[in-house]
Amino acid sequence: MIEVNSFSNNQELTAKAAQDAEQILLEAIAERGKARLVITGGTLGIQILSDLRKLGLPLEKIEIMVGDERFVPLDHADRNEYQALEAWPELANFNLRRFPATGRPVDAAADAMSRELEAEFGGIESPLPCFDLVLLGMGPDGHVASLFPDKSHAVSWVVAEHASPKPPSQRLSLSYGALNRSRAVFFLASGEAKREAAQCAIAKADCDLPAAMVGGLELTRWYVDSEISRGL
């Protein structure tokens, strides 16, 4: 089942998503002693990190990673991680898993991180959850993380993108299989340019966009503005 929450502006949207994320993370900590969170870049993705920061979450009990990363040097301003740390600097002092940076071919970097995640979580084909919450934005073309329409990838934890429609061209991303191993997935989307793709993904039927191929094992929830919710 897909839930849809609509808001009049982006500030309300991310604030509510942050509150709901806090509940999921604290419940995971209460049940299992820790929580695993996958964060995202983009305007709404970075804004929700600022909102989460204000909530005073117990970061020592939360393992965090970005869902995808631009394949550039570690200190490059284009990295999602770089922007995330600007919004929530304290993440650098806790359990932040980093994607590899340049210095080797992007395929080799993807393989190395896939092996790292497989050693921790087992084979990608397992139906068991490994994340508690995945936060995702969505592009006007329906892409999520760095998984773009009409692109296929090998079955692995992490995949390489060689020709992103938006620069930088090389990227690393959690795969569909990895993103679908989360108990909950929150999508954050706003703006008329994303309406068609979002409505397609929410309906799911006959929709082959990347956003339609990801969902939580227990909960899939969209946080959208009135531009997107109109006509749902």
Short mmCIF file of C-alpha atoms in Angstrom, two decimals:
data_model
loop_
_atom_site.label_atom_id
_atom_site.label_comp_id
_atom_site.label_asym_id
_atom_site.label_seq_id
_atom_site.Cartn_x
_atom_site.Cartn_y
_atom_site.Cartn_z
CA MET A 1 0.00 0.00 0.00
CA ILE A 2 1.23 3.49 -0.89
CA GLU A 3 0.37 6.45 1.34
CA VAL A 4 0.35 10.01 0.00
CA ASN A 5 0.63 13.12 2.18
CA SER A 6 0.15 16.52 0.54
CA PHE A 7 1.42 19.90 1.77
CA SER A 8 1.07 23.50 0.73
CA ASN A 9 4.80 24.24 0.79
CA ASN A 10 8.17 22.52 0.97
CA GLN A 11 8.86 23.63 4.53
CA GLU A 12 5.77 21.84 5.82
CA LEU A 13 6.55 18.85 3.63
CA THR A 14 10.06 18.21 4.93
CA ALA A 15 9.20 19.09 8.52
CA LYS A 16 6.45 16.45 8.62
CA ALA A 17 8.63 13.89 6.83
CA ALA A 18 11.37 14.52 9.41
CA GLN A 19 8.95 13.98 12.29
CA ASP A 20 7.73 10.73 10.76
CA ALA A 21 11.31 9.64 10.10
CA GLU A 22 12.19 10.32 13.73
CA GLN A 23 9.38 8.00 14.86
CA ILE A 24 10.57 5.17 12.62
CA LEU A 25 14.19 5.54 13.71
CA LEU A 26 13.38 5.71 17.42
CA GLU A 27 11.13 2.64 17.12
CA ALA A 28 13.96 0.75 15.42
CA ILE A 29 16.38 1.76 18.17
CA ALA A 30 13.90 0.64 20.84
CA GLU A 31 13.42 -2.72 19.13
CA ARG A 32 16.94 -3.51 17.90
CA GLY A 33 19.30 -1.10 19.65
CA LYS A 34 20.16 0.78 16.46
CA ALA A 35 18.63 2.13 13.27
CA ARG A 36 19.83 2.29 9.69
CA LEU A 37 18.97 5.33 7.58
CA VAL A 38 19.63 6.02 3.90
CA ILE A 39 19.57 9.72 3.03
CA THR A 40 19.33 11.51 -0.30
CA GLY A 41 20.55 14.66 -1.99
CA GLY A 42 18.58 17.30 -3.86
CA THR A 43 16.76 20.33 -2.52
CA LEU A 44 14.19 18.46 -0.42
CA GLY A 45 16.69 15.79 0.59
CA ILE A 46 19.06 18.35 2.05
CA GLN A 47 16.23 20.31 3.67
CA ILE A 48 14.97 17.27 5.55
CA LEU A 49 18.45 16.76 6.96
CA SER A 50 18.30 20.25 8.44
CA ASP A 51 14.91 19.37 9.92
CA LEU A 52 16.19 16.06 11.31
CA ARG A 53 19.17 17.81 12.87
CA LYS A 54 16.82 19.99 14.95
CA LEU A 55 15.19 16.89 16.48
CA GLY A 56 18.28 15.83 18.45
CA LEU A 57 18.34 12.21 17.31
CA PRO A 58 20.77 9.82 19.08
CA LEU A 59 23.29 9.67 16.24
CA GLU A 60 25.49 7.20 18.08
CA LYS A 61 22.72 4.64 17.53
CA ILE A 62 22.01 5.40 13.86
CA GLU A 63 23.99 4.08 10.90
CA ILE A 64 23.67 6.46 7.96
CA MET A 65 24.63 6.35 4.31
CA VAL A 66 23.73 8.30 1.19
CA GLY A 67 21.69 6.40 -1.40
CA ASP A 68 23.90 7.51 -4.26
CA GLU A 69 27.02 9.55 -4.84
CA ARG A 70 28.70 11.57 -7.55
CA PHE A 71 32.00 9.92 -8.46
CA VAL A 72 34.24 12.88 -7.69
CA PRO A 73 36.95 13.54 -5.05
CA LEU A 74 35.92 13.32 -1.38
CA ASP A 75 36.16 17.06 -0.86
CA HIS A 76 34.27 18.00 -4.03
CA ALA A 77 31.23 20.24 -3.52
CA ASP A 78 29.18 18.10 -5.95
CA ARG A 79 29.20 15.12 -3.60
CA ASN A 80 25.85 14.45 -1.93
CA GLU A 81 27.81 13.66 1.20
CA TYR A 82 29.49 17.10 1.11
CA GLN A 83 26.11 18.83 0.93
CA ALA A 84 24.66 16.56 3.63
CA LEU A 85 27.47 17.45 6.02
CA GLU A 86 26.88 21.13 5.39
CA ALA A 87 23.26 20.65 6.47
CA TRP A 88 24.05 18.27 9.36
CA PRO A 89 27.75 18.61 10.32
CA GLU A 90 27.47 16.24 13.28
CA LEU A 91 27.07 13.29 10.91
CA ALA A 92 30.83 13.35 10.32
CA ASN A 93 31.45 12.32 13.93
CA PHE A 94 29.22 9.26 13.94
CA ASN A 95 28.30 6.23 11.81
CA LEU A 96 28.41 7.68 8.29
CA ARG A 97 29.26 5.16 5.57
CA ARG A 98 31.05 6.84 2.66
CA PHE A 99 30.91 5.90 -0.99
CA PRO A 100 34.31 5.53 -2.69
CA ALA A 101 35.77 8.54 -4.47
CA THR A 102 37.85 8.88 -7.62
CA GLY A 103 41.24 7.21 -7.84
CA ARG A 104 40.11 3.97 -9.48
CA PRO A 105 37.60 3.14 -12.23
CA VAL A 106 33.98 3.68 -11.26
CA ASP A 107 33.12 0.01 -11.91
CA ALA A 108 35.89 -1.10 -9.54
CA ALA A 109 34.56 1.30 -6.89
CA ALA A 110 31.04 -0.11 -7.29
CA ASP A 111 32.32 -3.68 -6.98
CA ALA A 112 34.33 -2.83 -3.86
CA MET A 113 31.37 -1.26 -2.10
CA SER A 114 29.06 -4.08 -3.16
CA ARG A 115 31.44 -6.56 -1.53
CA GLU A 116 31.50 -4.43 1.62
CA LEU A 117 27.71 -4.39 1.88
CA GLU A 118 27.41 -8.07 1.02
CA ALA A 119 29.84 -8.92 3.82
CA GLU A 120 27.61 -7.06 6.24
CA PHE A 121 24.11 -7.86 4.96
CA GLY A 122 24.53 -11.01 2.89
CA GLY A 123 23.40 -11.60 -0.67
CA ILE A 124 21.36 -8.94 -2.43
CA GLU A 125 18.65 -11.49 -3.29
CA SER A 126 17.64 -11.97 0.37
CA PRO A 127 14.12 -10.75 1.22
CA LEU A 128 15.16 -9.65 4.70
CA PRO A 129 15.26 -5.92 5.53
CA CYS A 130 18.62 -4.29 6.07
CA PHE A 131 17.58 -0.61 6.33
CA ASP A 132 14.89 0.91 8.51
CA LEU A 133 14.23 3.97 6.35
CA VAL A 134 15.25 5.12 2.88
CA LEU A 135 14.68 8.76 1.95
CA LEU A 136 14.41 9.44 -1.78
CA GLY A 137 13.90 12.45 -3.96
CA MET A 138 12.78 12.09 -7.56
CA GLY A 139 13.74 13.87 -10.77
CA PRO A 140 11.25 15.10 -13.39
CA ASP A 141 12.20 12.02 -15.46
CA GLY A 142 11.24 9.73 -12.58
CA HIS A 143 14.80 8.82 -11.57
CA VAL A 144 15.68 8.05 -7.98
CA ALA A 145 19.16 7.96 -6.44
CA SER A 146 21.30 7.58 -9.60
CA LEU A 147 18.98 5.04 -11.22
CA PHE A 148 17.75 6.55 -14.47
CA PRO A 149 15.01 5.51 -16.91
CA ASP A 150 15.83 2.99 -19.62
CA LYS A 151 19.06 1.88 -17.91
CA SER A 152 19.78 -1.66 -16.80
CA HIS A 153 22.32 -2.83 -14.25
CA ALA A 154 23.81 -6.04 -12.97
CA VAL A 155 22.30 -7.55 -9.83
CA SER A 156 24.47 -6.18 -7.03
CA TRP A 157 24.33 -3.93 -3.99
CA VAL A 158 25.93 -0.94 -5.71
CA VAL A 159 25.82 -0.05 -9.39
CA ALA A 160 27.88 2.34 -11.51
CA GLU A 161 26.37 4.97 -13.77
CA HIS A 162 28.70 6.03 -16.58
CA ALA A 163 26.60 8.62 -18.40
CA SER A 164 24.27 10.47 -16.05
CA PRO A 165 21.91 12.85 -17.89
CA LYS A 166 23.05 15.49 -15.40
CA PRO A 167 26.72 16.17 -14.63
CA PRO A 168 28.89 14.81 -13.19
CA SER A 169 28.45 11.90 -15.55
CA GLN A 170 29.90 9.12 -13.37
CA ARG A 171 28.01 8.07 -10.27
CA LEU A 172 27.57 5.27 -7.77
CA SER A 173 24.18 4.22 -6.51
CA LEU A 174 22.47 1.69 -4.33
CA SER A 175 20.66 -0.66 -6.69
CA TYR A 176 16.93 -1.31 -6.90
CA GLY A 177 17.53 -4.48 -4.93
CA ALA A 178 19.29 -2.58 -2.16
CA LEU A 179 16.74 0.24 -1.93
CA ASN A 180 13.94 -2.32 -1.76
CA ARG A 181 15.52 -3.91 1.32
CA SER A 182 14.20 -1.14 3.58
CA ARG A 183 11.30 -1.45 5.98
CA ALA A 184 10.08 2.02 4.98
CA VAL A 185 10.68 4.26 1.98
CA PHE A 186 9.77 7.96 1.96
CA PHE A 187 9.62 9.81 -1.37
CA LEU A 188 9.90 13.61 -1.30
CA ALA A 189 8.73 15.46 -4.41
CA SER A 190 7.35 18.87 -5.30
CA GLY A 191 6.76 21.06 -8.31
CA GLU A 192 4.73 20.88 -11.48
CA ALA A 193 7.71 19.55 -13.45
CA LYS A 194 7.58 16.34 -11.39
CA ARG A 195 3.79 15.90 -11.40
CA GLU A 196 3.50 13.44 -14.27
CA ALA A 197 6.35 11.22 -13.11
CA ALA A 198 5.18 11.24 -9.49
CA GLN A 199 1.59 10.40 -10.37
CA CYS A 200 2.80 7.57 -12.59
CA ALA A 201 5.01 6.16 -9.83
CA ILE A 202 2.29 6.45 -7.20
CA ALA A 203 -0.21 4.66 -9.44
CA LYS A 204 2.46 2.05 -10.30
CA ALA A 205 0.24 0.29 -12.88
CA ASP A 206 1.92 0.34 -16.29
CA CYS A 207 4.63 2.66 -14.94
CA ASP A 208 8.21 1.67 -15.72
CA LEU A 209 9.91 4.71 -14.18
CA PRO A 210 12.63 4.06 -11.58
CA ALA A 211 10.50 5.63 -8.82
CA ALA A 212 7.82 3.00 -9.45
CA MET A 213 10.34 0.22 -8.94
CA VAL A 214 11.19 1.10 -5.34
CA GLY A 215 9.08 0.60 -2.25
CA GLY A 216 9.30 -0.25 1.42
CA LEU A 217 8.81 -3.77 2.71
CA GLU A 218 6.31 -2.44 5.26
CA LEU A 219 5.59 1.17 4.28
CA THR A 220 5.88 3.37 1.20
CA ARG A 221 4.91 6.98 1.73
CA TRP A 222 5.01 9.98 -0.59
CA TYR A 223 5.35 13.56 0.69
CA VAL A 224 4.24 15.87 -2.11
CA ASP A 225 2.99 19.40 -2.67
CA SER A 226 -0.34 20.50 -4.11
CA GLU A 227 1.11 20.69 -7.63
CA ILE A 228 1.65 16.93 -7.57
CA SER A 229 -1.33 15.88 -5.48
CA ARG A 230 -3.79 17.67 -7.78
CA GLY A 231 -5.50 14.99 -9.83
CA LEU A 232 -4.40 12.00 -7.75
#
